[in-house]
Structures are given as structure tokens and as C-alpha cells.
Amino acid sequence: MTIKLATTNDLDFAPFFFPIEAGWAIPPTDLVEMVSGTAEDCMMRLLNGDVDVAPVDPALYALYQNELRILSALVYGSDMNSNNLFLLSKKRMDSFEKPRVAVSVRNHTGEILLKVLARPYYGFEPEIKPVASDLDALNLFSSPEIDMCVVGREVGMRAAGPAAERGYFVEDMSKAWWLLVGQPLPSALFVVRRAFVEKEPDADNQVRQLTQFLRSSLQKSREFLSTVVEIEEKRTGLPAEALSKHYSSQKYEYNAAFLNGLQEFYKRAARLRLISPVENFNFFPIIAHVAPAPESPPRRTVSEDKVKDNDSKKKERSARSRAQERGITIIEGGKKPEKPNGEAN
């Protein structure tokens, strides 16, 4: 029985799938059937049984954890900023108390991560405006009814640079998470359907072979990275330098930092009742060992207590601004200030 593998031309997954498309990596005979589609559709194809293995957003594993198993050797993420999950804002983030935020209904991790970060990091409570896709979120951002939008993956990378050039405020939310928690958050997990694992007698061996095949595809991408970058530059219009830097910063193997960051994300999301608790990771095949966490890059520490203190000061400033807008004179220290040049009150 072959494994049906979901593939996508999304630029984030080019290191996995482009070598297969180009013929650089050849799967073992009768092992893999490639099923192409969009990255956003992977979860639905898994649930429908159209594919057996696919990359999915971390939030989707938590939402469907009883139906899925995590491939124990493959992950997609970076040690700090992923460059594929952005929050765009028309004003400084700390100037809002309840911003209206457009988010795709298929960007589960984007919405949940925003809600997890909102109060402890940004100091606001988002009012979510659901839309059909990341592109719809970006389009709605140009209207006066929206203050912010969350955009991910290719749409996010396309939008971040032009948005910053036009004076908008751009945040890589995975970096915000890392600054707050001190642990990275993987951008995607490769998962296999539990039904496939339980139905196929040789599932363990087949999945191991698939893992080795995908690792060999990744190796080809490393050897011919300039070609991968050139193809993606032509397809997306993104500059080669940015793509090369993006791919070079990504990691594809689990380590302790990724697992700790993922577990912390699930704990915080569960406390907010955004997902069911994830007590244990269901790896398949069973993970034998995990590499130690790499040395953390230098970072500016942002404690949650400090953010709360800043949030309190922001509210005071907001109250002051509202009073001044209504024509109310603010008296410093309980005493009305003297007017300059000796003017009478």
C-alpha cells in the first residue's frame, strides 16, 4: 500500500517538494503517491482520507490530535523569527485597546497565536474579523473598518516589505512569541493520519522510508539551494537574497527547544480555551531521542510583568488623551500649572 503524500508549491515547502518535482529525489518504488494542492487544504485532505501524510499548522494538530500522529523526524521552523506569520497594523500596536483584526478562517495558528500574545505582549484585546483567506485579510486591511490583519506564508512574505515601506507597522509574530517566552515555535508539523497507522500493518516501516526519502530531498535542496532560490524568485517575484536568507534560517529536525516551545504554546492556548489540552505528543514512529536545544541567539528580554506595567501606563495615557480631546484640563500633581510669560489664569 502506497502512502499518499500531500505536496504544495508554497515557498516554505520548496526544500521538501521541489527536488521531487525536479526529479532530483526519486522515491522508492510503490512507496509514495504525491497529491498536489494548497498548504491551507492539507488538513481537509487528511480528514477526508485523500492523503495520509501532510504538513499542517501546529494549531491543527492540537485541534485534531486524536486523529493524527506527528512524524517523529520532520518539522519546519526557525530558532527565532519564521518570516511567515505577520501582523500588519495601521498604527503602533500599543496605541490600541481593542483593534479590529482580519484573520483567515484557515490560518488557525495565526489566530490562536495572536490571541495568546495579545494581552501579555501587545497589551490589547483583538476583535477578530474572520475572512476566507490570507489574501482576503490583506485586501480588507486597506479598508477603514479594519485596524490590523494577520497574514501567513507566501502572502505574508509578499506583503511585509511593501507594508513597511508604506509606513505600516509590521510584526513577525513568531519573533514576538520568542521574545516573550524564550522558546521557538515551529511553523509546521508533518503528521500522518491515525487511521493509516492503525490500518496498514507495515505502517512503521513505510513511514520510516518516507522520512528518509524526504530527508534526502532536503539534502538535494541544500546542495542546489541557488537553483531552488532562482525558481522561487521567478515564481513569486520575491528577491533572491531574501529567499536565500529565509531558507538558510529554517530548521527541519526536532530539538528540545522546538518541543518546549510547542508545548508552551499549547498550554497557553488551552488556558484560554482555544484548544483542548495537549497532554502528550503522539509521535509516529515513537521518537527515540531529541537533539538538545541549540544555543539561543542574543535577544532583548521582554518579561510579561514589564509588558503588563507598560500596558497599565498605556491605559493611563489613553485616559489622558481622551480627557484632553474633550477639553478637560489636566492638572499635574493636583495643582494647575502656571501659564507662561506670567499670563493670568
CSV table of C-alpha atoms in Angstrom, one decimal:
chain,number,residue,atom,x,y,z
A,1,MET,CA,0.0,0.0,0.0
A,2,THR,CA,1.4,3.4,-1.0
A,3,ILE,CA,1.5,6.4,1.2
A,4,LYS,CA,-0.4,9.4,-0.2
A,5,LEU,CA,1.8,12.5,0.5
A,6,ALA,CA,0.3,16.0,0.3
A,7,THR,CA,2.6,18.3,-1.6
A,8,THR,CA,2.3,22.0,-2.2
A,9,ASN,CA,4.2,24.7,-4.2
A,10,ASP,CA,4.1,27.1,-1.2
A,11,LEU,CA,7.6,28.6,-1.0
A,12,ASP,CA,8.1,27.4,2.6
A,13,PHE,CA,7.9,23.8,1.5
A,14,ALA,CA,10.0,24.1,-1.7
A,15,PRO,CA,13.0,22.5,0.1
A,16,PHE,CA,10.9,19.4,0.7
A,17,PHE,CA,9.0,19.1,-2.5
A,18,PHE,CA,10.9,20.9,-5.3
A,19,PRO,CA,13.6,18.2,-5.6
A,20,ILE,CA,10.8,15.7,-6.1
A,21,GLU,CA,9.2,17.7,-8.8
A,22,ALA,CA,12.6,18.4,-10.5
A,23,GLY,CA,13.5,14.7,-10.4
A,24,TRP,CA,16.5,15.2,-8.1
A,25,ALA,CA,14.9,12.9,-5.5
A,26,ILE,CA,13.3,9.7,-6.6
A,27,PRO,CA,11.0,7.9,-4.1
A,28,PRO,CA,11.3,4.1,-3.6
A,29,THR,CA,9.1,2.1,-6.0
A,30,ASP,CA,5.4,2.0,-4.9
A,31,LEU,CA,6.1,3.8,-1.6
A,32,VAL,CA,4.8,7.3,-2.3
A,33,GLU,CA,1.9,8.8,-4.3
A,34,MET,CA,2.2,12.6,-4.5
A,35,VAL,CA,-1.1,14.5,-4.2
A,36,SER,CA,-0.7,18.2,-5.0
A,37,GLY,CA,-2.8,21.0,-3.5
A,38,THR,CA,-2.6,24.1,-1.4
A,39,ALA,CA,-1.0,24.3,2.1
A,40,GLU,CA,-4.3,25.5,3.5
A,41,ASP,CA,-6.2,22.5,2.2
A,42,CYS,CA,-3.9,19.9,3.8
A,43,MET,CA,-5.9,19.4,6.9
A,44,MET,CA,-9.2,18.8,5.0
A,45,ARG,CA,-7.5,16.4,2.7
A,46,LEU,CA,-6.1,14.5,5.7
A,47,LEU,CA,-9.6,14.3,7.4
A,48,ASN,CA,-11.2,13.2,4.1
A,49,GLY,CA,-8.6,10.4,3.7
A,50,ASP,CA,-7.4,11.9,0.4
A,51,VAL,CA,-3.8,12.0,1.8
A,52,ASP,CA,-2.1,10.1,4.5
A,53,VAL,CA,0.8,12.5,5.3
A,54,ALA,CA,0.9,16.3,5.1
A,55,PRO,CA,2.5,19.4,6.7
A,56,VAL,CA,0.0,21.3,8.9
A,57,ASP,CA,0.0,24.3,11.1
A,58,PRO,CA,0.8,23.5,14.8
A,59,ALA,CA,-2.7,24.6,15.9
A,60,LEU,CA,-4.3,22.0,13.7
A,61,TYR,CA,-2.5,19.1,15.4
A,62,ALA,CA,-3.9,20.3,18.7
A,63,LEU,CA,-7.4,20.7,17.3
A,64,TYR,CA,-7.4,17.2,15.7
A,65,GLN,CA,-4.8,15.4,17.9
A,66,ASN,CA,-7.0,12.3,18.3
A,67,GLU,CA,-6.9,11.8,14.5
A,68,LEU,CA,-3.2,12.5,13.9
A,69,ARG,CA,0.3,11.3,14.7
A,70,ILE,CA,3.4,13.5,14.4
A,71,LEU,CA,6.2,12.3,12.1
A,72,SER,CA,9.0,12.0,14.6
A,73,ALA,CA,11.8,13.3,12.4
A,74,LEU,CA,10.5,16.2,10.4
A,75,VAL,CA,9.5,19.7,11.5
A,76,TYR,CA,9.6,23.2,9.9
A,77,GLY,CA,10.6,26.3,11.8
A,78,SER,CA,13.3,28.7,12.9
A,79,ASP,CA,15.1,29.5,16.1
A,80,MET,CA,13.7,33.0,16.3
A,81,ASN,CA,11.6,34.7,13.5
A,82,SER,CA,9.9,32.5,10.9
A,83,ASN,CA,9.3,35.2,8.4
A,84,ASN,CA,6.0,33.6,7.5
A,85,LEU,CA,3.4,34.8,10.1
A,86,PHE,CA,3.0,38.6,10.2
A,87,LEU,CA,0.7,41.0,12.0
A,88,LEU,CA,0.2,44.2,10.0
A,89,SER,CA,-1.1,47.3,11.7
A,90,LYS,CA,-2.1,50.8,10.6
A,91,LYS,CA,-0.7,52.3,13.9
A,92,ARG,CA,1.6,51.3,16.7
A,93,MET,CA,0.4,48.1,18.4
A,94,ASP,CA,0.5,49.8,21.8
A,95,SER,CA,-1.9,52.5,20.6
A,96,PHE,CA,-4.9,50.1,20.5
A,97,GLU,CA,-7.1,48.7,23.2
A,98,LYS,CA,-9.4,46.6,21.1
A,99,PRO,CA,-8.2,46.6,17.5
A,100,ARG,CA,-10.3,45.0,14.7
A,101,VAL,CA,-8.1,42.3,13.1
A,102,ALA,CA,-8.9,40.4,9.8
A,103,VAL,CA,-7.8,36.8,10.0
A,104,SER,CA,-8.3,33.9,7.6
A,105,VAL,CA,-10.5,31.1,9.0
A,106,ARG,CA,-7.9,28.7,7.6
A,107,ASN,CA,-5.0,30.5,9.4
A,108,HIS,CA,-5.6,28.6,12.7
A,109,THR,CA,-2.1,29.1,14.2
A,110,GLY,CA,-2.2,32.8,13.2
A,111,GLU,CA,-5.5,33.5,15.0
A,112,ILE,CA,-4.6,31.4,18.1
A,113,LEU,CA,-1.1,32.9,18.4
A,114,LEU,CA,-2.5,36.4,18.2
A,115,LYS,CA,-4.9,35.7,21.0
A,116,VAL,CA,-2.1,34.1,23.1
A,117,LEU,CA,0.2,37.1,22.6
A,118,ALA,CA,-2.5,39.9,22.6
A,119,ARG,CA,-2.7,40.7,26.3
A,120,PRO,CA,0.7,39.6,27.7
A,121,TYR,CA,2.8,41.0,24.8
A,122,TYR,CA,0.8,43.7,22.9
A,123,GLY,CA,-1.5,44.8,25.7
A,124,PHE,CA,-4.7,44.7,23.7
A,125,GLU,CA,-7.8,42.5,23.2
A,126,PRO,CA,-8.3,41.8,19.5
A,127,GLU,CA,-11.7,41.8,17.9
A,128,ILE,CA,-11.4,39.1,15.2
A,129,LYS,CA,-12.9,39.7,11.8
A,130,PRO,CA,-12.9,36.3,10.0
A,131,VAL,CA,-12.3,36.1,6.3
A,132,ALA,CA,-11.9,33.3,3.8
A,133,SER,CA,-8.2,33.5,3.1
A,134,ASP,CA,-5.0,35.4,3.9
A,135,LEU,CA,-5.4,37.3,0.7
A,136,ASP,CA,-8.8,38.4,1.7
A,137,ALA,CA,-7.4,39.5,5.1
A,138,LEU,CA,-4.8,41.6,3.3
A,139,ASN,CA,-7.3,43.2,1.0
A,140,LEU,CA,-9.7,44.0,3.8
A,141,PHE,CA,-6.7,45.7,5.6
A,142,SER,CA,-7.0,48.6,3.1
A,143,SER,CA,-10.5,49.4,4.3
A,144,PRO,CA,-11.3,51.7,7.2
A,145,GLU,CA,-13.2,49.0,9.0
A,146,ILE,CA,-10.0,47.1,9.9
A,147,ASP,CA,-7.1,48.1,12.1
A,148,MET,CA,-4.8,45.1,11.6
A,149,CYS,CA,-4.6,41.9,9.7
A,150,VAL,CA,-2.8,38.5,10.2
A,151,VAL,CA,-1.2,37.1,7.0
A,152,GLY,CA,0.9,34.0,6.7
A,153,ARG,CA,3.3,32.1,4.5
A,154,GLU,CA,3.7,33.3,0.9
A,155,VAL,CA,1.1,36.1,1.2
A,156,GLY,CA,2.8,37.3,4.4
A,157,MET,CA,6.2,37.4,2.9
A,158,ARG,CA,4.9,39.2,-0.2
A,159,ALA,CA,3.1,41.8,2.0
A,160,ALA,CA,5.5,42.5,4.8
A,161,GLY,CA,8.1,44.5,2.8
A,162,PRO,CA,5.7,46.7,0.9
A,163,ALA,CA,3.6,47.3,4.0
A,164,ALA,CA,6.7,48.5,6.0
A,165,GLU,CA,7.7,50.8,3.0
A,166,ARG,CA,4.2,52.4,3.1
A,167,GLY,CA,4.6,53.3,6.8
A,168,TYR,CA,2.5,50.4,8.3
A,169,PHE,CA,3.8,48.6,11.4
A,170,VAL,CA,4.9,45.0,10.7
A,171,GLU,CA,5.4,42.3,13.3
A,172,ASP,CA,6.7,38.8,12.8
A,173,MET,CA,4.5,37.1,15.4
A,174,SER,CA,6.8,34.1,15.8
A,175,LYS,CA,9.6,36.5,16.9
A,176,ALA,CA,7.2,38.2,19.3
A,177,TRP,CA,6.5,34.8,20.8
A,178,TRP,CA,10.2,34.0,21.0
A,179,LEU,CA,10.9,37.4,22.8
A,180,LEU,CA,8.1,36.7,25.3
A,181,VAL,CA,8.7,33.0,26.0
A,182,GLY,CA,12.3,32.4,25.0
A,183,GLN,CA,11.5,29.3,23.0
A,184,PRO,CA,10.9,28.9,19.2
A,185,LEU,CA,7.5,27.9,17.8
A,186,PRO,CA,7.6,25.6,14.8
A,187,SER,CA,5.8,26.9,11.7
A,188,ALA,CA,4.6,23.4,10.5
A,189,LEU,CA,4.5,19.8,11.7
A,190,PHE,CA,4.4,16.8,9.4
A,191,VAL,CA,1.6,14.5,10.5
A,192,VAL,CA,0.2,11.1,9.5
A,193,ARG,CA,-3.4,10.0,9.8
A,194,ARG,CA,-4.0,7.7,12.8
A,195,ALA,CA,-6.3,5.6,10.6
A,196,PHE,CA,-3.4,4.9,8.2
A,197,VAL,CA,-1.2,3.9,11.1
A,198,GLU,CA,-3.8,1.5,12.5
A,199,LYS,CA,-4.9,0.1,9.2
A,200,GLU,CA,-1.6,-0.6,7.5
A,201,PRO,CA,0.4,-3.5,9.0
A,202,ASP,CA,3.7,-2.2,7.7
A,203,ALA,CA,3.0,1.5,8.6
A,204,ASP,CA,6.0,1.8,10.8
A,205,ASN,CA,8.5,0.7,8.1
A,206,GLN,CA,6.7,2.7,5.4
A,207,VAL,CA,6.7,5.9,7.4
A,208,ARG,CA,10.4,5.5,8.2
A,209,GLN,CA,11.2,5.0,4.5
A,210,LEU,CA,9.1,8.1,3.7
A,211,THR,CA,11.0,10.1,6.3
A,212,GLN,CA,14.3,9.1,4.8
A,213,PHE,CA,13.1,10.0,1.3
A,214,LEU,CA,12.1,13.5,2.5
A,215,ARG,CA,15.4,13.9,4.2
A,216,SER,CA,17.2,13.0,1.0
A,217,SER,CA,15.0,15.6,-0.8
A,218,LEU,CA,16.0,18.2,1.8
A,219,GLN,CA,19.7,17.3,1.2
A,220,LYS,CA,19.3,17.9,-2.5
A,221,SER,CA,17.8,21.3,-1.7
A,222,ARG,CA,20.8,22.2,0.4
A,223,GLU,CA,23.2,21.1,-2.4
A,224,PHE,CA,21.3,23.1,-5.0
A,225,LEU,CA,19.9,25.9,-2.9
A,226,SER,CA,20.8,28.5,-5.5
A,227,THR,CA,18.6,26.7,-8.1
A,228,VAL,CA,15.7,26.4,-5.6
A,229,VAL,CA,16.0,30.2,-4.9
A,230,GLU,CA,16.1,31.0,-8.6
A,231,ILE,CA,13.0,29.1,-9.3
A,232,GLU,CA,11.1,30.6,-6.4
A,233,GLU,CA,12.3,34.1,-7.2
A,234,LYS,CA,10.8,33.7,-10.7
A,235,ARG,CA,7.6,32.2,-9.4
A,236,THR,CA,6.9,34.6,-6.5
A,237,GLY,CA,8.7,37.8,-7.5
A,238,LEU,CA,10.5,37.9,-4.1
A,239,PRO,CA,14.1,38.9,-4.2
A,240,ALA,CA,16.7,36.1,-4.3
A,241,GLU,CA,18.6,37.5,-1.3
A,242,ALA,CA,15.5,37.4,0.9
A,243,LEU,CA,14.6,33.9,-0.2
A,244,SER,CA,18.1,32.6,0.4
A,245,LYS,CA,18.2,34.1,3.9
A,246,HIS,CA,14.8,32.7,4.6
A,247,TYR,CA,15.7,29.1,3.7
A,248,SER,CA,19.0,29.3,5.4
A,249,SER,CA,17.4,30.3,8.7
A,250,GLN,CA,14.9,27.3,8.7
A,251,LYS,CA,15.4,24.1,10.7
A,252,TYR,CA,13.9,20.7,9.7
A,253,GLU,CA,14.7,18.5,12.6
A,254,TYR,CA,13.2,18.4,16.1
A,255,ASN,CA,15.2,19.6,19.1
A,256,ALA,CA,14.4,20.2,22.7
A,257,ALA,CA,13.7,23.9,22.2
A,258,PHE,CA,11.1,23.2,19.5
A,259,LEU,CA,9.3,20.7,21.7
A,260,ASN,CA,9.4,23.0,24.7
A,261,GLY,CA,8.1,26.0,22.7
A,262,LEU,CA,5.4,23.9,21.1
A,263,GLN,CA,4.2,22.5,24.5
A,264,GLU,CA,4.2,26.1,26.0
A,265,PHE,CA,2.1,27.3,23.0
A,266,TYR,CA,-0.4,24.5,23.6
A,267,LYS,CA,-0.5,25.2,27.4
A,268,ARG,CA,-1.3,28.9,26.9
A,269,ALA,CA,-3.8,28.2,24.2
A,270,ALA,CA,-5.6,25.7,26.4
A,271,ARG,CA,-5.7,28.1,29.3
A,272,LEU,CA,-7.6,30.5,27.1
A,273,ARG,CA,-9.8,27.6,26.0
A,274,LEU,CA,-8.8,28.0,22.4
A,275,ILE,CA,-7.8,24.3,22.1
A,276,SER,CA,-8.2,21.1,24.1
A,277,PRO,CA,-5.2,20.4,26.3
A,278,VAL,CA,-2.4,18.5,24.6
A,279,GLU,CA,-1.1,16.2,27.4
A,280,ASN,CA,1.4,14.3,25.3
A,281,PHE,CA,2.8,14.4,21.7
A,282,ASN,CA,1.7,11.4,19.7
A,283,PHE,CA,4.8,10.7,17.6
A,284,PHE,CA,5.0,8.0,14.9
A,285,PRO,CA,7.2,6.1,14.8
A,286,ILE,CA,7.9,6.6,18.5
A,287,ILE,CA,10.6,9.2,18.8
A,288,ALA,CA,13.8,7.7,20.3
A,289,HIS,CA,15.8,10.8,21.2
A,290,VAL,CA,15.7,14.6,20.7
A,291,ALA,CA,18.7,16.7,19.9
A,292,PRO,CA,19.5,19.3,22.7
A,293,ALA,CA,18.4,22.8,22.2
A,294,PRO,CA,20.9,24.9,20.2
A,295,GLU,CA,22.4,27.9,21.9
A,296,SER,CA,19.9,30.7,21.9
A,297,PRO,CA,20.8,33.7,19.8
A,298,PRO,CA,21.1,37.1,21.6
A,299,ARG,CA,17.7,38.6,22.3
A,300,ARG,CA,16.1,41.5,24.0
A,301,THR,CA,14.3,40.1,27.0
A,302,VAL,CA,10.6,41.1,27.3
A,303,SER,CA,9.2,40.0,30.6
A,304,GLU,CA,5.4,39.6,30.9
A,305,ASP,CA,5.5,41.7,34.1
A,306,LYS,CA,7.2,44.6,32.2
A,307,VAL,CA,4.6,44.3,29.4
A,308,LYS,CA,1.8,44.5,32.0
A,309,ASP,CA,3.4,47.6,33.5
A,310,ASN,CA,3.6,49.2,30.1
A,311,ASP,CA,0.0,48.2,29.4
A,312,SER,CA,-1.0,50.0,32.6
A,313,LYS,CA,0.9,53.1,31.6
A,314,LYS,CA,-0.7,52.9,28.1
A,315,LYS,CA,-4.1,52.9,29.7
A,316,GLU,CA,-3.2,56.0,31.8
A,317,ARG,CA,-2.0,57.8,28.7
A,318,SER,CA,-5.1,56.8,26.8
A,319,ALA,CA,-7.3,58.2,29.5
A,320,ARG,CA,-5.3,61.4,29.5
A,321,SER,CA,-5.6,61.7,25.7
A,322,ARG,CA,-9.4,61.1,25.9
A,323,ALA,CA,-9.7,63.8,28.6
A,324,GLN,CA,-7.7,66.4,26.5
A,325,GLU,CA,-9.8,65.6,23.5
A,326,ARG,CA,-12.9,66.5,25.5
A,327,GLY,CA,-11.4,69.9,26.5
A,328,ILE,CA,-10.7,68.8,30.1
A,329,THR,CA,-7.6,70.5,31.6
A,330,ILE,CA,-5.2,68.0,33.1
A,331,ILE,CA,-3.8,69.2,36.5
A,332,GLU,CA,-0.3,67.9,37.2
A,333,GLY,CA,0.2,66.8,40.8
A,334,GLY,CA,-3.1,68.3,41.9
A,335,LYS,CA,-2.0,71.8,41.1
A,336,LYS,CA,-3.0,73.7,38.0
A,337,PRO,CA,0.2,74.8,36.2
A,338,GLU,CA,1.0,78.4,35.8
A,339,LYS,CA,0.7,79.9,32.3
A,340,PRO,CA,3.9,81.0,30.6
A,341,ASN,CA,5.0,84.7,30.5
A,342,GLY,CA,3.1,85.4,33.6
A,343,GLU,CA,-0.3,85.3,31.9
A,344,ALA,CA,-3.3,85.5,34.2
A,345,ASN,CA,-5.5,82.4,34.7
